[in-house]
Coordinates of C-alpha atoms in Angstrom, one line a residue:
M640 CA 43.5 26.6 57.3
P641 CA 39.8 26.7 58.2
T642 CA 37.1 25.8 55.7
Q643 CA 33.4 25.9 55.9
A644 CA 31.8 22.6 56.8
A645 CA 28.4 21.4 58.0
K646 CA 27.6 19.7 61.3
P647 CA 24.7 17.2 61.2
C648 CA 22.5 19.5 63.2
Q649 CA 23.8 23.0 62.4
E650 CA 26.3 24.9 60.3
A651 CA 29.6 25.8 61.9
T652 CA 33.1 26.8 60.9
V653 CA 35.4 23.9 61.4
Y654 CA 39.2 24.1 61.6
Q655 CA 41.1 22.1 59.1
R656 CA 44.9 22.1 59.0
R657 CA 46.6 23.8 56.1
R658 CA 48.3 21.9 53.3
P659 CA 51.2 24.0 52.1
E660 CA 52.5 21.4 49.6
R661 CA 49.4 22.1 47.5
T662 CA 50.1 25.9 47.1
L663 CA 51.7 27.5 44.1
L664 CA 54.6 29.1 46.1
Y665 CA 55.5 25.7 47.7
R666 CA 55.6 24.0 44.3
L667 CA 57.8 26.8 42.8
V668 CA 60.3 26.7 45.7
Q669 CA 60.4 22.9 45.6
T670 CA 61.0 22.9 41.9
H671 CA 63.4 25.7 41.5
L672 CA 65.3 26.1 44.8
A673 CA 68.2 23.8 43.8
T674 CA 68.6 25.6 40.4
W675 CA 68.5 29.0 42.1
L676 CA 71.2 28.0 44.7
A677 CA 73.4 26.7 41.9
L678 CA 73.1 29.9 39.9
Q679 CA 74.1 32.0 42.9
D680 CA 77.7 30.6 42.8
D681 CA 80.1 32.7 40.8
A682 CA 83.7 32.5 39.7
A683 CA 84.8 34.6 42.8
G684 CA 83.4 31.9 45.1
R685 CA 80.5 33.9 46.4
T686 CA 77.4 31.9 47.3
V687 CA 73.9 32.6 48.5
P688 CA 73.8 33.9 52.1
A689 CA 73.2 31.2 54.7
L690 CA 70.2 33.1 56.1
S691 CA 68.4 33.0 52.7
E692 CA 69.1 29.3 52.1
R693 CA 68.0 28.5 55.6
E694 CA 64.7 30.4 55.3
F695 CA 63.8 28.6 52.0
R696 CA 64.7 25.1 53.4
R697 CA 62.8 25.7 56.6
Y698 CA 59.8 26.8 54.5
L699 CA 59.8 23.5 52.7
D700 CA 59.5 21.7 56.0
C701 CA 56.8 24.0 57.4
G702 CA 53.4 22.3 57.8
I703 CA 54.6 18.9 56.5
L704 CA 53.4 16.1 58.7
A705 CA 56.3 13.8 57.9
H706 CA 58.5 16.2 60.0
G707 CA 56.4 15.8 63.1
F708 CA 53.1 17.1 64.5
A709 CA 51.1 17.8 67.6
R710 CA 48.0 15.8 68.6
A711 CA 44.8 17.3 70.0
R712 CA 42.0 15.3 71.6
C713 CA 38.5 15.9 72.9
A714 CA 38.0 14.5 76.4
D715 CA 34.3 14.2 76.0
C716 CA 33.9 12.2 72.7
G717 CA 37.4 11.1 72.0
H718 CA 37.7 12.9 68.6
D719 CA 41.2 14.0 67.7
F720 CA 43.2 15.6 65.0
I721 CA 46.9 16.4 64.3
V722 CA 48.6 19.7 63.5
A723 CA 52.0 19.9 61.7
Y724 CA 54.8 22.0 63.1
S725 CA 55.6 25.5 61.7
C726 CA 59.0 26.9 60.7
K727 CA 58.5 30.2 62.4
G728 CA 60.3 31.9 59.5
R729 CA 60.6 35.7 59.1
G730 CA 60.7 36.2 55.4
V731 CA 59.5 33.4 53.1
C732 CA 56.7 31.3 54.7
P733 CA 53.3 33.0 54.2
S734 CA 51.7 31.2 57.1
C735 CA 54.4 32.1 59.6
T736 CA 54.8 35.7 58.5
T737 CA 51.0 36.1 58.7
R738 CA 51.0 34.6 62.2
R739 CA 53.8 37.1 63.2
M740 CA 51.8 40.0 61.8
V741 CA 48.6 39.0 63.7
E742 CA 50.6 38.4 66.9
T743 CA 52.3 41.7 66.7
A744 CA 49.0 43.6 66.1
A745 CA 47.2 41.7 68.9
H746 CA 50.0 42.4 71.4
L747 CA 50.1 46.1 70.6
V748 CA 46.3 46.5 70.8
D749 CA 45.8 44.4 73.9
H750 CA 48.9 45.5 75.9
V751 CA 50.4 48.7 74.5
F752 CA 48.1 51.2 72.9
P753 CA 45.5 52.8 75.2
A754 CA 41.9 53.5 74.0
L755 CA 42.9 56.8 72.4
P756 CA 42.9 58.0 68.8
V757 CA 46.0 57.1 66.7
R758 CA 47.3 58.4 63.5
Q759 CA 49.6 56.8 60.9
W760 CA 52.5 58.8 59.6
V761 CA 54.3 57.5 56.5
L762 CA 57.6 58.9 55.3
S763 CA 59.3 58.0 52.0
L764 CA 62.5 59.5 50.6
P765 CA 63.7 60.2 47.1
K766 CA 65.3 57.3 45.3
R767 CA 68.7 58.9 45.2
L768 CA 68.7 59.0 49.1
R769 CA 66.7 55.8 49.7
Y770 CA 69.5 53.5 48.5
H771 CA 71.8 54.8 51.2
L772 CA 69.5 53.6 54.0
D773 CA 70.9 50.1 54.0
D774 CA 73.4 51.6 56.5
A775 CA 71.7 50.9 59.8
K776 CA 73.3 54.0 61.5
L777 CA 72.0 56.3 58.8
Q778 CA 68.6 54.6 58.9
N779 CA 68.4 55.3 62.6
A780 CA 69.5 58.9 62.2
V781 CA 66.8 59.6 59.6
L782 CA 64.2 57.8 61.7
H783 CA 65.1 59.9 64.8
S784 CA 64.8 63.1 62.8
F785 CA 61.4 62.0 61.6
L786 CA 60.1 61.2 65.1
R787 CA 61.6 64.4 66.6
A788 CA 59.9 66.5 63.9
I789 CA 56.5 64.9 64.6
E790 CA 56.9 65.5 68.3
Q791 CA 57.9 69.1 67.9
G792 CA 55.1 69.7 65.5
L793 CA 52.5 68.3 67.8
R794 CA 54.0 70.0 70.8
Q795 CA 53.6 73.4 69.1
S796 CA 49.9 72.7 68.5
L797 CA 49.2 72.5 72.2
P798 CA 47.5 75.6 73.6
A799 CA 49.6 75.5 76.8
G800 CA 52.8 74.7 74.9
D801 CA 54.2 72.5 77.6
G802 CA 57.9 71.8 76.7
T803 CA 58.0 68.5 78.5
A804 CA 55.1 66.9 76.6
R805 CA 55.9 63.6 74.8
I806 CA 54.3 61.5 72.1
G807 CA 53.8 57.8 72.2
A808 CA 54.7 55.9 69.0
V809 CA 55.5 52.5 67.4
V810 CA 57.7 52.5 64.3
F811 CA 57.6 49.9 61.5
I812 CA 60.4 49.9 58.9
H813 CA 59.2 48.6 55.6
R814 CA 61.9 47.5 53.1
F815 CA 59.5 46.6 50.3
G816 CA 57.0 48.1 47.9
A817 CA 53.7 46.7 46.6
L818 CA 55.4 44.7 43.8
M819 CA 58.1 43.2 46.1
N820 CA 60.5 45.9 44.9
A821 CA 63.1 47.3 47.3
H822 CA 61.6 50.4 48.8
L823 CA 62.6 51.3 52.3
H824 CA 60.2 53.7 54.0
F825 CA 58.8 54.3 57.5
H826 CA 55.3 53.7 59.0
V827 CA 54.8 55.3 62.4
I828 CA 51.6 54.8 64.5
V829 CA 51.4 57.8 66.9
I830 CA 48.9 58.3 69.6
D831 CA 47.2 61.4 68.3
G832 CA 48.0 63.7 71.3
M833 CA 50.6 64.5 73.9
F834 CA 51.4 63.2 77.4
W835 CA 53.0 65.1 80.2
G836 CA 53.6 64.6 83.9
K837 CA 56.4 63.5 86.1
E838 CA 54.8 60.3 87.4
A839 CA 51.7 58.1 86.8
A840 CA 49.6 60.0 89.3
S841 CA 50.1 63.3 87.5
L842 CA 49.7 61.9 83.9
H843 CA 47.8 64.2 81.6
F844 CA 46.8 63.7 77.9
E845 CA 45.5 66.2 75.4
E846 CA 44.5 65.5 71.8
T847 CA 46.3 67.5 69.1
H848 CA 45.1 68.7 65.7
L849 CA 47.5 69.7 63.0
S850 CA 46.2 72.0 60.3
A851 CA 47.1 71.5 56.6
E852 CA 49.5 74.5 56.9
A853 CA 51.2 73.1 60.0
L854 CA 51.6 69.7 58.2
A855 CA 53.2 71.5 55.2
R856 CA 55.6 73.3 57.4
L857 CA 56.5 70.1 59.2
Q858 CA 57.2 68.4 55.9
S859 CA 59.4 71.3 54.8
T860 CA 61.3 71.2 58.1
L861 CA 61.8 67.5 57.9
R862 CA 63.1 67.6 54.3
K863 CA 65.7 70.3 55.3
R864 CA 66.9 68.2 58.3
I865 CA 67.2 65.0 56.3
V866 CA 69.0 66.7 53.4
S867 CA 71.4 68.4 55.9
L868 CA 72.0 65.0 57.5
F869 CA 73.1 63.5 54.1
V870 CA 75.3 66.5 53.4
R871 CA 77.1 66.3 56.7
R872 CA 77.8 62.6 56.1
G873 CA 79.3 63.3 52.7
L874 CA 76.6 61.5 50.7
L875 CA 75.5 64.7 49.0
D876 CA 77.5 67.8 48.2
S877 CA 76.4 71.3 49.1
A878 CA 75.0 72.1 45.6
E879 CA 73.0 68.8 45.4
G880 CA 71.6 69.4 48.9
E881 CA 70.5 73.0 48.1
A882 CA 68.8 71.7 45.0
L883 CA 66.9 69.1 47.0
R884 CA 65.9 71.7 49.6
R885 CA 64.5 74.1 46.9
C886 CA 63.0 71.4 44.6
A887 CA 59.3 72.0 43.8
H888 CA 56.7 69.4 44.7
G889 CA 58.6 68.1 47.6
G890 CA 61.7 66.9 45.7
G891 CA 60.7 63.2 46.1
F892 CA 60.0 63.4 49.8
S893 CA 56.5 62.1 50.7
L894 CA 54.9 62.6 54.1
D895 CA 51.4 61.3 54.7
A896 CA 49.3 61.6 57.8
G897 CA 45.8 61.1 56.5
V898 CA 44.8 57.9 58.3
R899 CA 43.3 58.4 61.8
I900 CA 41.6 55.8 64.0
E901 CA 39.3 57.0 66.8
G902 CA 39.9 55.8 70.3
D903 CA 36.8 53.6 70.6
D904 CA 37.5 51.8 67.3
R905 CA 39.5 48.8 68.6
Q906 CA 39.0 46.7 65.5
G907 CA 40.1 49.6 63.3
R908 CA 43.2 50.1 65.4
E909 CA 44.1 46.4 65.0
R910 CA 43.5 46.4 61.2
L911 CA 45.9 49.4 60.9
L912 CA 48.5 47.7 63.0
R913 CA 48.2 44.5 60.9
Y914 CA 48.7 46.6 57.8
C915 CA 51.9 48.1 59.2
A916 CA 53.2 44.7 60.4
R917 CA 52.3 42.9 57.1
P918 CA 54.9 40.7 55.3
A919 CA 56.4 41.7 52.0
F920 CA 54.8 38.8 50.1
A921 CA 51.1 38.0 49.7
Q922 CA 50.5 34.5 48.4
E923 CA 47.0 35.2 47.1
R924 CA 48.3 37.8 44.7
L925 CA 50.6 35.3 42.9
R926 CA 49.4 33.3 39.9
Q927 CA 51.0 31.2 37.2
I928 CA 50.7 31.8 33.5
D929 CA 52.8 28.9 32.3
A930 CA 55.8 26.9 33.6
E931 CA 58.2 29.8 33.3
H932 CA 56.1 32.9 33.8
L933 CA 54.3 34.2 36.9
V934 CA 52.2 37.3 37.6
Y935 CA 52.4 39.1 40.9
E936 CA 49.5 41.6 41.2
S937 CA 49.7 44.8 43.2
P938 CA 46.7 46.1 45.2
K939 CA 47.6 49.6 43.9
P940 CA 49.5 50.9 40.9
G941 CA 53.3 50.4 41.1
P942 CA 56.2 52.1 39.4
G943 CA 55.2 53.5 36.0
G944 CA 51.5 52.9 36.7
R945 CA 51.8 49.1 36.4
V946 CA 49.4 46.9 38.5
S947 CA 51.2 43.6 37.8
Q948 CA 54.7 42.3 37.7
I949 CA 55.8 39.5 35.4
L950 CA 58.4 37.2 36.9
T951 CA 60.1 33.9 36.2
P952 CA 60.3 31.5 39.2
L953 CA 64.0 32.3 39.6
E954 CA 63.3 36.0 39.7
L955 CA 60.6 35.4 42.3
L956 CA 63.2 33.6 44.5
D957 CA 65.6 36.5 44.0
R958 CA 63.0 39.0 45.3
L959 CA 61.9 36.9 48.2
A960 CA 65.6 36.4 49.2
A961 CA 66.3 40.1 49.0
L962 CA 63.4 40.9 51.3
I963 CA 64.2 38.5 54.1
P964 CA 64.6 40.8 57.2
P965 CA 68.1 41.2 58.4
P966 CA 68.9 39.0 61.5
R967 CA 69.0 40.5 65.0
R968 CA 67.1 43.6 64.1
H969 CA 63.7 44.6 65.7
R970 CA 60.7 44.5 63.4
H971 CA 59.1 47.4 65.2
R972 CA 60.4 50.0 67.7
Y973 CA 58.9 52.1 70.5
Y974 CA 59.3 55.8 71.0
G975 CA 58.3 58.5 73.5
V976 CA 56.1 57.4 76.4
L977 CA 56.0 53.9 74.9
A978 CA 59.8 53.5 75.0
P979 CA 61.0 50.6 77.2
N980 CA 62.6 52.9 79.9
A981 CA 60.1 55.8 79.7
P982 CA 58.9 56.8 83.2
L983 CA 55.2 57.0 82.0
R984 CA 55.2 53.8 80.0
S985 CA 53.5 51.6 82.7
A986 CA 50.8 54.3 83.3
V987 CA 50.1 54.6 79.6
T988 CA 50.0 50.9 78.7
A989 CA 47.9 50.2 81.8
L990 CA 45.1 52.0 79.9
A991 CA 45.2 49.2 77.2
A992 CA 42.9 46.8 78.9
A993 CA 42.5 43.6 76.8
P994 CA 39.0 42.1 76.6
K995 CA 38.6 38.8 78.4
P996 CA 38.6 35.8 76.1
P997 CA 35.5 33.5 75.8
S998 CA 35.4 30.6 78.3
V999 CA 36.4 28.0 75.7
E1000 CA 39.5 30.0 74.8
A1001 CA 40.3 30.7 78.5
D1002 CA 41.1 26.9 78.9
A1003 CA 43.9 27.2 76.3
V1004 CA 45.7 29.9 78.2
A1005 CA 44.8 29.2 81.8
E1006 CA 48.2 27.7 82.5
E1007 CA 50.2 30.7 81.1
S1008 CA 51.2 33.6 83.4
A1009 CA 50.0 37.1 82.7
I1010 CA 53.5 38.2 81.6
R1011 CA 53.8 35.4 79.2
R1012 CA 50.4 36.0 77.7
A1013 CA 51.4 39.6 77.1
A1014 CA 54.5 38.6 75.2
R1015 CA 53.1 35.8 73.1
Y1016 CA 49.8 34.3 72.0
A1017 CA 48.8 30.7 71.9
W1018 CA 48.5 29.2 68.5
A1019 CA 44.8 28.5 68.9
L1020 CA 44.1 32.1 70.0
L1021 CA 45.8 33.5 66.9
L1022 CA 43.8 31.3 64.6
A1023 CA 40.7 32.4 66.4
R1024 CA 41.7 36.0 65.9
I1025 CA 42.4 35.6 62.2
Y1026 CA 39.6 33.3 61.0
E1027 CA 37.1 33.6 63.8
V1028 CA 37.2 29.9 64.4
F1029 CA 38.7 28.4 67.5
P1030 CA 40.6 25.2 66.5
L1031 CA 40.4 23.5 69.9
T1032 CA 36.6 23.3 69.8
C1033 CA 35.5 19.7 69.0
P1034 CA 33.6 19.7 65.6
K1035 CA 31.5 16.7 66.8
C1036 CA 30.3 17.5 70.3
G1037 CA 31.4 21.1 70.7
G1038 CA 33.6 20.3 73.7
A1039 CA 37.0 21.7 74.5
M1040 CA 40.0 19.9 73.0
R1041 CA 43.6 19.9 74.4
I1042 CA 47.0 19.2 73.0
I1043 CA 48.0 15.9 74.5
A1044 CA 51.2 14.9 72.7
F1045 CA 54.0 16.1 70.4
I1046 CA 55.1 13.4 68.0
D1047 CA 58.8 13.7 67.0
E1048 CA 60.1 10.2 66.6
G1049 CA 60.4 8.9 63.1
E1050 CA 58.8 5.4 63.6
A1051 CA 55.9 6.8 65.5
I1052 CA 55.3 9.5 62.9
R1053 CA 55.3 6.9 60.1
K1054 CA 52.9 4.5 61.9
I1055 CA 50.4 7.3 62.6
L1056 CA 50.5 8.7 59.1
Q1057 CA 50.1 5.3 57.5
H1058 CA 47.0 4.8 59.7
L1059 CA 45.6 8.1 58.6
G1060 CA 46.5 7.6 54.9
E1061 CA 48.9 10.6 54.8
P1062 CA 52.2 10.6 53.0
I1063 CA 55.0 9.3 55.3
E1064 CA 57.8 11.0 53.3
P1065 CA 58.2 14.8 52.8
P1066 CA 58.0 16.2 49.3
K1067 CA 61.3 15.8 47.4
L1068 CA 63.4 18.8 46.4
A1069 CA 63.8 18.8 42.6
P1070 CA 67.4 18.7 41.4
A1071 CA 69.1 21.7 39.7
R1072 CA 68.3 22.0 36.1
G1073 CA 70.6 23.0 33.2
P1074 CA 70.4 26.2 31.3
P1075 CA 67.5 26.9 28.9
L1076 CA 67.8 25.5 25.3
W1077 CA 68.2 28.9 23.7
E1078 CA 71.2 29.7 26.0
A1079 CA 72.8 26.3 25.4
A1080 CA 72.6 26.8 21.6
G1081 CA 73.9 30.3 21.8
Q1082 CA 70.9 31.7 20.0
G1083 CA 69.3 33.6 22.9
H1084 CA 68.5 37.2 23.3
A1085 CA 70.9 39.5 25.0
D1086 CA 68.2 40.5 27.5
P1087 CA 65.7 37.7 28.4
L1088 CA 63.6 40.2 30.4
Q1089 CA 63.1 42.3 27.3
E1090 CA 62.1 39.2 25.4
R1091 CA 59.3 38.5 28.0
I1092 CA 58.1 42.1 27.8
E1093 CA 57.9 41.9 24.0
N1094 CA 55.8 38.7 24.4
P1095 CA 52.1 39.3 23.4
L1096 CA 50.8 37.8 26.6
S1097 CA 53.2 39.9 28.7
R1098 CA 52.1 43.1 27.0
L1099 CA 48.4 42.3 27.7
I1100 CA 49.2 42.0 31.4
L1101 CA 51.4 45.0 31.7
D1102 CA 49.0 47.4 29.9
G1103 CA 46.1 46.2 32.1
T1104 CA 44.1 44.4 29.4
L1105 CA 44.4 41.2 31.5
G1106 CA 44.1 41.0 35.3
A1107 CA 45.4 38.5 37.7
K1108 CA 42.2 36.4 37.7
D1109 CA 41.4 36.6 34.0
R1110 CA 41.6 33.4 31.9
V1111 CA 42.9 33.4 28.3
K1112 CA 43.0 30.9 25.5
V1113 CA 45.6 30.6 22.8
E1114 CA 44.6 30.8 19.1
A1115 CA 46.9 30.0 16.2
T1116 CA 46.0 31.5 12.8
K1117 CA 48.4 31.3 9.8
G1118 CA 51.4 30.7 12.0
Q1119 CA 50.5 33.7 14.3
I1120 CA 49.8 33.0 18.0
S1121 CA 47.3 35.3 19.8
F1122 CA 45.8 35.3 23.2
V1123 CA 42.0 35.9 23.7
K1124 CA 40.3 36.7 27.0
V1125 CA 37.6 34.3 28.0

């Protein structure tokens, strides 16, 4: 991770490798993973899914030099540094999920979305319907109803009313809420207008403008279609469906289309796409109260108005495991003129001309073909895009550095790390622990979660008296323990 450093002659931003073993999340997983895995076993023989265990174990290897690294060297002055390998995980590792988020947004901005205005549409369903969306076929049916409703609504707003006009959209399916709670909802980035034409030479585009009344009608239509879909599949009976259709205040359906980015705001478009492609967990919002209590703070109020969630380390692992994306499913999807086989896709995406990289960055991608650059981004370019620091720039002479070797053999790894003064062994996984003392003695509460909520410190955090960055001190007076903000 880059940090601010000073050159002898001028101030500059210098890349320094990240050290995941020093982070709170790494220490928690390292300490409690074995215990969590042991607790997943039950009398019926069920164990933790192999995908979840693999994600956690790969995260513990991510960024650790003892598992291998790449070596970069400056041809001008001979300065070099090493970079550890990443796990390329999809659900637990904050570094790899952030890289995936930035890479997705960069690809969509540079190679998919033209310089046209875009709008974000967000659809959320009532809780009683939301829990059925684990079924992939039902999820797809709801999503297609949503996209068809948007397209028909925008088509009706065209003055000419061309029946062949299509939208262009990219869909992100979020399975999480702000507090890492299960909350499946849809984010759709739609080019704010309609395309029509039979071929690229006859491509036409016209911006659309939905009034508040048209948006309300679209929401009502969408609610009726989704409720009818659930009734047809036998998930709701006719009476329940009719009640949801007639329910006041939307009946738990939420449709928002208030975020719009202008066509010339390239940075705003990339920020919006990063938001849609973001991972479920943000490491900077997690802090530790004591050895058995954590606070995960939400950027906005969560269920019941809470802004923080108190968790034990094992509950944190439970939530992270539940939010690991299912395997072999796309993280985002294309629709309309942006669909893979759409006749106008090549003509629309040709309008997304990516800016040329600086000369020092061009050296890092000169050997990659245009098709490969459109599909993936070099590690160095992604870091430059996130932190505005190019890691392959020599901090001593300012020259261009290149990756010259990948070190995988154990003996070579140990010799180099010993020379650099780095640990030659990876951090050890802590063994599984026994049950808490109150549980072993049979004197525990029936509901440990309720015990934590009744704790004075927990109440201060839940009611908003203490924030995620506040410090407290413990005072004991006449046998009573109290917490005071400092």
